[in-house]
Every structure is written in C-alpha cells, then in structure tokens.
Coordinates of C-alpha atoms and ligand atoms in Angstrom, one line a residue:
M407 CA -47.5 -62.9 -102.2
E408 CA -50.5 -61.0 -104.4
T409 CA -50.1 -60.0 -107.9
A410 CA -50.2 -55.9 -108.5
P411 CA -52.7 -54.7 -111.0
A412 CA -51.7 -54.4 -114.3
R413 CA -50.2 -50.7 -115.5
P414 CA -48.7 -48.7 -117.8
R415 CA -44.8 -49.0 -117.4
Q416 CA -43.3 -45.2 -116.7
P417 CA -40.5 -44.9 -118.2
V418 CA -38.8 -42.9 -115.4
T419 CA -35.3 -43.1 -115.6
P420 CA -32.7 -39.8 -116.9
A421 CA -31.2 -41.2 -119.6
G422 CA -27.4 -42.2 -119.3
T423 CA -27.3 -41.9 -115.6
A424 CA -26.9 -45.2 -113.1
T425 CA -29.3 -46.2 -111.5
A426 CA -29.7 -45.6 -107.1
I427 CA -33.0 -46.7 -107.1
R428 CA -35.5 -48.9 -108.8
T429 CA -38.9 -50.3 -108.1
E430 CA -41.5 -52.7 -109.8
G431 CA -45.1 -53.3 -109.1
L432 CA -43.9 -51.9 -105.6
R433 CA -47.4 -52.5 -104.1
K434 CA -47.9 -52.3 -99.6
V435 CA -52.0 -53.3 -98.6
Y436 CA -52.1 -53.0 -94.8
R437 CA -54.0 -55.4 -92.9
R438 CA -56.5 -54.3 -89.9
G439 CA -58.6 -56.8 -89.0
Q440 CA -60.9 -57.9 -91.1
D441 CA -59.8 -54.6 -93.9
T442 CA -57.3 -53.9 -95.6
L443 CA -55.8 -50.9 -96.9
V444 CA -54.0 -50.4 -100.0
A445 CA -51.8 -47.7 -98.7
L446 CA -49.1 -47.9 -102.5
E447 CA -51.3 -49.2 -105.1
G448 CA -48.2 -50.6 -107.4
L449 CA -45.3 -48.4 -107.9
D450 CA -43.2 -48.1 -111.3
L451 CA -40.0 -45.4 -110.2
T452 CA -36.4 -45.2 -110.8
V453 CA -33.9 -43.1 -110.0
A454 CA -30.2 -41.5 -110.7
Q455 CA -27.9 -41.9 -108.9
G456 CA -27.0 -38.6 -107.4
E457 CA -30.3 -37.3 -108.5
F458 CA -32.0 -35.4 -105.5
F459 CA -35.2 -37.1 -105.7
G460 CA -38.8 -36.5 -103.5
L461 CA -42.2 -38.3 -102.7
L462 CA -44.4 -35.2 -102.8
G463 CA -48.7 -36.5 -101.0
T464 CA -50.4 -35.4 -98.5
N465 CA -51.0 -37.0 -94.7
G466 CA -51.4 -41.0 -95.6
A467 CA -50.6 -40.7 -99.4
G468 CA -48.3 -43.4 -99.1
K469 CA -44.9 -41.9 -98.5
S470 CA -43.3 -42.9 -95.5
T471 CA -44.7 -46.7 -96.6
T472 CA -43.1 -46.3 -99.7
I473 CA -39.3 -44.4 -97.7
G474 CA -40.3 -48.5 -95.7
M475 CA -39.9 -50.6 -98.1
L476 CA -37.3 -49.2 -100.0
T477 CA -35.2 -49.5 -96.3
T478 CA -35.9 -52.9 -96.0
L479 CA -38.7 -51.7 -93.0
V480 CA -41.7 -52.5 -94.7
T481 CA -42.2 -55.8 -96.1
P482 CA -43.6 -54.9 -99.7
T483 CA -47.0 -57.1 -100.6
A484 CA -45.4 -57.6 -103.8
G485 CA -43.1 -55.8 -106.3
R486 CA -39.8 -55.4 -106.4
A487 CA -37.1 -52.5 -105.1
W488 CA -33.3 -52.4 -105.6
V489 CA -31.5 -49.5 -103.6
S490 CA -27.7 -49.5 -105.0
G491 CA -27.6 -52.6 -107.4
H492 CA -29.0 -54.9 -104.0
E493 CA -32.7 -56.1 -103.8
V494 CA -34.6 -55.3 -101.2
G495 CA -36.4 -58.5 -100.5
A496 CA -33.1 -61.1 -100.7
D497 CA -30.3 -58.9 -99.9
P498 CA -31.2 -56.5 -97.0
V499 CA -27.9 -56.1 -95.4
G500 CA -26.4 -55.6 -98.0
V501 CA -29.0 -52.5 -99.0
K502 CA -28.7 -51.4 -95.3
S503 CA -24.8 -51.2 -95.6
R504 CA -25.3 -49.1 -98.4
I505 CA -28.0 -46.6 -97.2
G506 CA -28.7 -43.5 -94.5
V507 CA -32.4 -43.7 -92.7
V508 CA -33.4 -40.2 -91.6
P509 CA -37.3 -41.1 -90.1
Q510 CA -40.1 -39.1 -90.0
A511 CA -40.5 -39.6 -85.7
N512 CA -37.2 -38.5 -83.5
T513 CA -35.6 -42.1 -82.9
L514 CA -32.6 -40.6 -81.1
D515 CA -31.1 -42.3 -78.0
R516 CA -32.3 -39.5 -75.9
A517 CA -30.2 -41.2 -72.8
L518 CA -26.5 -41.0 -74.7
T519 CA -24.6 -37.8 -75.9
V520 CA -24.8 -36.6 -78.7
L521 CA -21.5 -37.7 -79.7
D522 CA -22.3 -41.5 -78.5
N523 CA -25.4 -41.2 -80.9
L524 CA -23.5 -41.0 -83.4
A525 CA -20.4 -43.0 -82.1
F526 CA -22.2 -46.4 -81.7
R527 CA -23.8 -46.0 -85.2
G528 CA -20.1 -45.8 -86.7
R529 CA -19.4 -49.2 -84.2
Y530 CA -22.7 -50.6 -85.6
F531 CA -21.3 -50.5 -89.5
G532 CA -17.6 -52.0 -88.4
M533 CA -15.9 -49.0 -87.5
S534 CA -13.6 -48.7 -84.4
A535 CA -14.1 -46.7 -81.2
P536 CA -11.7 -44.2 -82.6
A537 CA -12.3 -44.1 -86.1
A538 CA -16.0 -43.9 -84.9
R539 CA -15.4 -41.0 -82.2
R540 CA -13.0 -38.8 -85.4
R541 CA -16.0 -39.6 -87.5
A542 CA -18.8 -38.3 -85.0
L543 CA -17.2 -35.2 -84.3
E544 CA -16.0 -34.2 -88.3
L545 CA -19.7 -34.8 -88.5
L546 CA -21.3 -32.8 -85.5
E547 CA -18.0 -30.2 -86.4
R548 CA -19.7 -29.8 -90.0
L549 CA -23.3 -29.8 -89.7
G550 CA -23.1 -27.1 -86.3
L551 CA -23.3 -28.7 -82.7
A552 CA -20.0 -29.5 -82.3
G553 CA -20.9 -27.5 -79.4
T554 CA -23.8 -29.8 -78.6
A555 CA -21.1 -33.4 -78.4
G556 CA -21.7 -34.1 -74.8
A557 CA -25.1 -33.1 -74.3
K558 CA -27.9 -35.7 -73.7
A559 CA -30.2 -36.2 -77.0
H560 CA -33.3 -35.6 -75.4
Q561 CA -32.1 -32.0 -74.3
L562 CA -32.1 -30.9 -78.0
S563 CA -34.7 -28.8 -79.9
G564 CA -36.6 -30.6 -82.5
G565 CA -34.1 -29.0 -85.5
Q566 CA -30.9 -29.6 -83.2
A567 CA -32.3 -33.5 -83.5
R568 CA -33.2 -33.6 -87.0
R569 CA -29.5 -32.4 -87.5
V570 CA -28.2 -34.8 -85.6
M571 CA -30.5 -37.7 -86.7
I572 CA -28.7 -36.5 -90.3
G573 CA -25.6 -36.8 -88.5
R574 CA -26.3 -40.2 -87.7
A575 CA -27.7 -41.6 -90.8
L576 CA -24.1 -40.3 -92.9
M577 CA -21.7 -41.7 -89.9
H578 CA -20.9 -44.7 -92.8
V579 CA -20.9 -42.2 -95.6
P580 CA -23.9 -44.3 -97.2
E581 CA -24.7 -43.9 -101.6
V582 CA -28.2 -42.8 -100.8
L583 CA -29.8 -41.0 -98.0
F584 CA -33.4 -41.8 -96.8
L585 CA -34.9 -38.5 -94.9
D586 CA -38.9 -39.2 -94.4
E587 CA -40.1 -35.6 -93.7
P588 CA -37.1 -34.0 -92.5
T589 CA -38.1 -30.5 -91.6
A590 CA -41.7 -31.7 -90.0
G591 CA -42.3 -29.6 -86.5
V592 CA -39.2 -27.4 -87.2
D593 CA -39.4 -23.3 -87.0
P594 CA -39.3 -21.5 -89.6
R595 CA -35.7 -20.3 -89.7
A596 CA -34.4 -23.9 -88.6
R597 CA -35.6 -25.2 -92.1
E598 CA -33.8 -22.8 -94.0
D599 CA -30.7 -24.0 -92.3
L600 CA -31.9 -27.9 -93.3
W601 CA -32.5 -26.9 -96.3
Q602 CA -29.1 -25.7 -96.6
L603 CA -27.5 -28.8 -94.6
I604 CA -29.5 -30.8 -97.1
G605 CA -28.5 -29.8 -100.0
D606 CA -24.7 -29.6 -99.1
V607 CA -24.9 -33.0 -98.4
H608 CA -26.5 -33.4 -102.0
A609 CA -23.9 -31.0 -103.6
A610 CA -21.0 -33.8 -101.7
G611 CA -22.3 -36.4 -104.6
Q612 CA -24.5 -37.9 -101.9
T613 CA -27.8 -39.7 -104.3
V614 CA -31.1 -37.9 -101.5
V615 CA -34.4 -39.3 -101.0
L616 CA -36.9 -36.4 -99.4
T617 CA -40.6 -37.2 -98.6
T618 CA -42.4 -33.9 -97.9
H619 CA -45.8 -32.8 -97.8
H620 CA -44.6 -29.1 -98.2
L621 CA -45.5 -27.7 -101.4
D622 CA -42.3 -24.8 -100.8
E623 CA -40.2 -27.5 -100.2
A624 CA -40.9 -29.9 -103.3
E625 CA -40.3 -27.3 -105.6
A626 CA -36.9 -25.6 -104.0
L627 CA -34.7 -28.7 -102.7
C628 CA -36.2 -31.7 -105.7
R629 CA -34.7 -32.5 -109.3
R630 CA -37.8 -35.1 -109.9
L631 CA -40.7 -35.1 -107.7
A632 CA -43.3 -38.4 -107.4
V633 CA -46.6 -36.9 -106.6
I634 CA -48.4 -39.5 -105.0
D635 CA -52.3 -39.5 -104.0
H636 CA -54.3 -42.3 -101.8
G637 CA -51.1 -44.9 -103.2
R638 CA -51.2 -43.7 -106.1
L639 CA -48.3 -42.3 -108.2
L640 CA -50.1 -39.0 -110.3
A641 CA -46.7 -38.0 -112.0
C642 CA -43.2 -37.6 -111.9
G643 CA -40.9 -35.7 -113.1
T644 CA -38.8 -32.3 -112.8
P645 CA -41.7 -29.7 -111.0
E646 CA -42.1 -28.2 -114.2
S647 CA -42.8 -31.0 -116.1
I648 CA -45.9 -31.7 -113.5
K649 CA -46.7 -27.8 -113.6
A650 CA -46.9 -28.6 -117.4
A651 CA -48.7 -32.0 -116.4
G652 CA -51.4 -30.2 -114.7
G653 CA -51.9 -28.1 -117.5
A654 CA -50.8 -25.6 -116.0
R655 CA -53.9 -24.4 -114.4
S656 CA -54.6 -21.2 -113.0
V657 CA -57.0 -21.0 -110.1
I658 CA -59.7 -17.8 -110.0
T659 CA -61.8 -18.6 -106.8
V660 CA -64.3 -16.0 -105.9
R661 CA -66.4 -15.8 -103.0
Y662 CA -69.9 -13.3 -102.8
D663 CA -72.0 -12.2 -99.6
A664 CA -74.8 -15.0 -101.2
D665 CA -75.1 -18.9 -102.3
S666 CA -72.9 -18.2 -105.7
R667 CA -76.1 -20.6 -107.8
A668 CA -77.6 -17.2 -109.3
V669 CA -74.4 -16.7 -111.4
E670 CA -73.4 -20.2 -111.9
D671 CA -75.5 -19.5 -115.5
A672 CA -72.7 -16.5 -116.4
A673 CA -69.3 -18.2 -114.6
R674 CA -69.7 -20.9 -117.5
R675 CA -70.0 -18.6 -119.9
T676 CA -67.0 -16.9 -118.8
P677 CA -64.9 -15.8 -122.0
G678 CA -61.5 -18.1 -123.2
G679 CA -63.8 -20.8 -121.9
P680 CA -64.4 -23.7 -122.1
H681 CA -63.3 -23.5 -118.2
E682 CA -63.5 -26.2 -115.4
I683 CA -66.3 -24.3 -113.6
V684 CA -66.7 -25.6 -109.8
V685 CA -70.0 -24.1 -107.4
D686 CA -69.9 -24.8 -104.0
G687 CA -71.8 -22.7 -101.7
P688 CA -70.9 -18.8 -102.0
T689 CA -67.8 -19.9 -103.6
V690 CA -67.1 -19.7 -107.7
Q691 CA -63.9 -21.6 -108.8
V692 CA -62.9 -21.4 -112.2
R693 CA -59.5 -23.5 -113.8
T694 CA -58.3 -23.3 -116.1
T695 CA -55.1 -22.4 -118.9
H696 CA -56.9 -18.5 -119.7
P697 CA -57.0 -16.7 -116.7
D698 CA -57.2 -13.2 -118.3
G699 CA -60.5 -11.8 -117.5
V700 CA -61.6 -14.5 -116.4
L701 CA -61.9 -12.7 -112.3
G702 CA -63.3 -9.7 -113.9
H703 CA -66.2 -11.5 -115.3
L704 CA -66.8 -13.1 -112.0
V705 CA -67.0 -10.0 -110.2
R706 CA -69.4 -7.9 -113.4
A707 CA -71.2 -11.6 -112.9
G708 CA -72.3 -11.4 -109.5
G709 CA -73.3 -7.4 -109.6
A710 CA -75.8 -8.9 -111.9
A711 CA -77.1 -11.0 -109.5
G712 CA -77.4 -8.6 -106.9
L713 CA -74.1 -10.2 -105.2
T714 CA -71.2 -8.6 -103.5
V715 CA -67.8 -10.1 -103.3
R716 CA -66.3 -10.7 -100.1
D717 CA -62.4 -12.1 -101.4
A718 CA -60.9 -13.4 -104.9
T719 CA -58.0 -14.9 -104.9
T720 CA -56.0 -15.7 -108.3
T721 CA -53.8 -18.9 -107.6
P722 CA -51.5 -18.9 -111.2
P723 CA -49.9 -22.0 -112.6
S724 CA -48.0 -24.1 -109.6
L725 CA -47.9 -27.4 -108.1
R726 CA -50.7 -27.0 -105.7
T727 CA -52.4 -26.1 -108.9
A728 CA -51.4 -29.1 -110.9
F729 CA -52.1 -31.4 -107.7
L730 CA -55.5 -29.8 -107.9
T731 CA -55.9 -31.3 -111.3
L732 CA -54.3 -34.7 -111.3
T733 CA -56.0 -35.8 -108.1
G734 CA -59.6 -33.6 -108.4
H735 CA -58.8 -31.6 -104.8
D736 CA -57.1 -29.3 -102.9
Y737 CA -53.5 -29.3 -102.3
P738 CA -54.5 -28.7 -97.9
V739 CA -53.1 -25.8 -97.4
S740 CA -52.6 -26.6 -93.1
S741 CA -48.9 -25.5 -93.4
T742 CA -48.0 -21.8 -92.3
H743 CA -44.7 -22.2 -94.3
L744 CA -46.5 -23.0 -97.2
T745 CA -45.6 -19.7 -99.4
L746 CA -47.6 -19.4 -102.9
P747 CA -47.4 -16.3 -105.6
T748 CA -51.3 -15.4 -104.9
K749 CA -53.3 -12.4 -105.6
R750 CA -55.5 -11.4 -103.2
I751 CA -58.2 -9.2 -103.2
V752 CA -60.5 -8.4 -100.4
E753 CA -63.5 -6.6 -99.9
V754 CA -63.0 -5.6 -103.7
S755 CA -66.6 -3.6 -105.0
Q756 CA -67.0 -4.6 -108.7
S757 CA -66.0 -1.1 -109.9
A758 CA -62.5 -1.7 -109.0
I759 CA -62.4 -4.7 -111.3
T760 CA -62.0 -4.7 -114.8
Ligands
ATP1442 N1 -48.4 -49.9 -89.7 C1 -49.6 -50.1 -90.3 N2 -50.8 -50.8 -90.5 C2 -51.3 -50.2 -90.7 N3 -52.0 -49.1 -91.8 C3 -50.6 -48.4 -92.1 C4 -49.9 -48.7 -91.0 N4 -48.3 -47.6 -91.8 C5 -49.6 -46.8 -92.5 N5 -50.6 -47.3 -92.2 C6 -51.6 -46.3 -93.5 O1 -51.3 -46.8 -94.4 C7 -51.4 -45.2 -95.4 C8 -49.9 -44.7 -96.1 O2 -49.6 -44.0 -94.4 P1 -48.2 -43.2 -94.8 O3 -47.4 -43.9 -93.5 O4 -47.1 -44.5 -95.7 O5 -48.8 -42.2 -95.8 P2 -47.7 -40.9 -95.5 O6 -47.4 -40.5 -96.9 O7 -46.0 -41.3 -94.5 O8 -48.0 -39.4 -94.6 P3 -47.6 -39.3 -93.1 O9 -47.5 -37.4 -94.4 O10 -49.0 -38.6 -92.6 O11 -46.4 -39.2 -93.2 C9 -52.1 -44.8 -94.5 O12 -53.8 -44.5 -94.8 C10 -52.1 -44.9 -93.2 O13 -53.5 -44.9 -91.9
MG1443 MG1 -44.8 -40.2 -93.4

C-alpha cells in the first residue's frame, strides 16, 4: 500500500456521540494502463451514530469511490476505515452484516418479483423463508409499494425501483444505510417522495449516509455534509458552517452586449471592495461579502463605457457560492431540480437599476 501524504487532521465529530463511521487517510488510486488517477486523496472523516450525513460533489468527485470503500466493494490504496465498530479491511463480513447499500445503478434482479428481490436478501442474511417474506411484505407496505409485490423488477418505473432498492437494503435492519445518488434519474414528484421516505428511515433511528450532486438535496436532507472535489475534502460541517467557510459571499454576474474588458477597471473600483472580480468575455462576475450597490455600479460602469446590460443575476450566499469559493470553479447547473434563490434581471436598461 502506498503511504498517504501528510495532511492536517480535521476534528469533525460532533462531541458526545457514538461513532458510526470513521476514516483515517482513506485514499484510492485507480490504475488505467500506465496512468494513475487519484480518486480520493486521503479522507479523515467521522460520522456519529444516528446522523444524516451527505457527501456532496460534482461528477467524478470521488463520492461513489468513498462509498465503495466504506461498504467493502472497493479496496483502499491506503488508509483505514471503520463502520459500526468493525474495520472495513480486516472484517468485511462484520461490516457487511451491519450496513445496507443502495448503489448508484439499478441492481435489482430484473427476472425476480419485487417480493422475491427483498425476500432473497433476507434469506442471504439468515432469515427463515417465512420471516423473510413477512419482513419483505411489511417493508413494501411501509414504502407504499404493496401493490407491486408480485410485479417483476423490470416492470418498475425508475422511482419505484429506487424505493424497492431502499427496501431491499433495509431487510436486515442495518445500522448504517448508504445511499449513492438515491434520486438520480427520478422525476421531481418521485424525488420528493423519496426525500420523505429517506427522512422517515432516518427518523426511525438509522444512520444515513447519502451521496448527491444536487445542492438542494444536500441542504434539504443532510445535517452535516462533506464537500468533495477532485478527490479532496474541501469542507465538512453543517450546511450553514460550510456557507460560512465559503466566506458567505454573494455572486453578482453581469453580461453586457460586448466584451466587458472596457469596464474591468471600473469593476475593480466597485465601492465596498476590494472584491474578487472575474472578467470573461462579455461577462463580469463580482464575488463579495458586501453586495450592496455592486449591481448598480456595474450597470453604470457599462453605460459609461457604451455597453448595454443583457443579463444580470445576484446569487445570495448559498452552498453554490460556497462551492465556488472553496473550489475556484462554479457548480455546474445541470440539474433541472436546482432551486436557488437567484434574482434574475434580463435586458435591464441602465436607468432601471440605481
Ligand atoms: N473502476 C475504476 N477504474 C478507474 N477509474 C475509476 C473507477 N471508478 C471510478 N474511477 C474514476 O475515479 C474518479 C471518481 O469516480 P467516482 O465514481 O467515485 O465519482 P463520483 O463522485 O461518484 O461521480 P458521479 O457523480 O459521476 O457518480 C472519476 O474520475 C472516475 O472516472
Ligand atoms: Mg457516483
């Protein structure tokens, strides 16, 4: 095993609580022919029992790799991890018996009925056939899926399949439930139902660890978050503390009708500064903790330089602005579900904003 690089240890455990998950320098390097790819740099993390914890990051950040290592499916290159008191590398069977895993991909047995998908999992964990069937029916009822018990798994919609996978993972009453992108590919309505369901599971006392690339999902569900980018842990804490770590900055973006370099100097003299200014083609972005008056200043500066504002947005401090501060790059807004309190002003005239 290679040695993880030296890094500061982060005290991230809420005091006075029992530990569900702990990692020390957990690192994964994938080999691709001659090349290597560091998927996780070396993660130090502690999750308390009963917590609702989220791993937040964009595509390829290393979320599934982390979940894979914690659930014994991916072998770490370096570092150690404990789940429910059992070390993942030394006692994978002990870990597996205490966790439920809902992977990113649909892994239901398509040829089996929904009921059998659940019941077979119960049998795998040592339940008698009648006990497994009873538990499966009870869970399907609780998940609002009683009507699908006899359907073949391939007949389910994406949202139903996700619920069945959660039910399957709960069959043996795991101490920790891992959910890798539980709402990927699920429509907004089904997504809210899933949020409710996962919230109920957590309220019933389960430790829940979820990965997501949806900022709103992370904020709505998780009591604490680890923000991961390119395999590095950038921040860990409550959504509020992560926003604070990101400098609680607002982002004001103005797009002009022509190259914005003409207003660059004026933008740098925006009152209340110094602010971070990013000039990119027709767009000027001001990232600041003192947003008052910035937009008006940029509009007036554009007018003085003969430019017209085509589009302007002000994004108040949010996980998205914190991510921008922490990583230096914007959070891709690929999701139609992303709901940000962004004020959007299109085609404003200079006189409209003071
Ligand atoms: N088996 C593998 N072999 C080689 N590279 C891999 C393997 N699995 C993942 N990777 C790479 O490791 C990096 C992290 O991948 P990972 O799947 O952990 O990201 P993720 O945060 O779960 O992304 P997504 O949001 O797309 O699911 C990516 O660059 C990915 O291409
Ligand atoms: Mg993933």
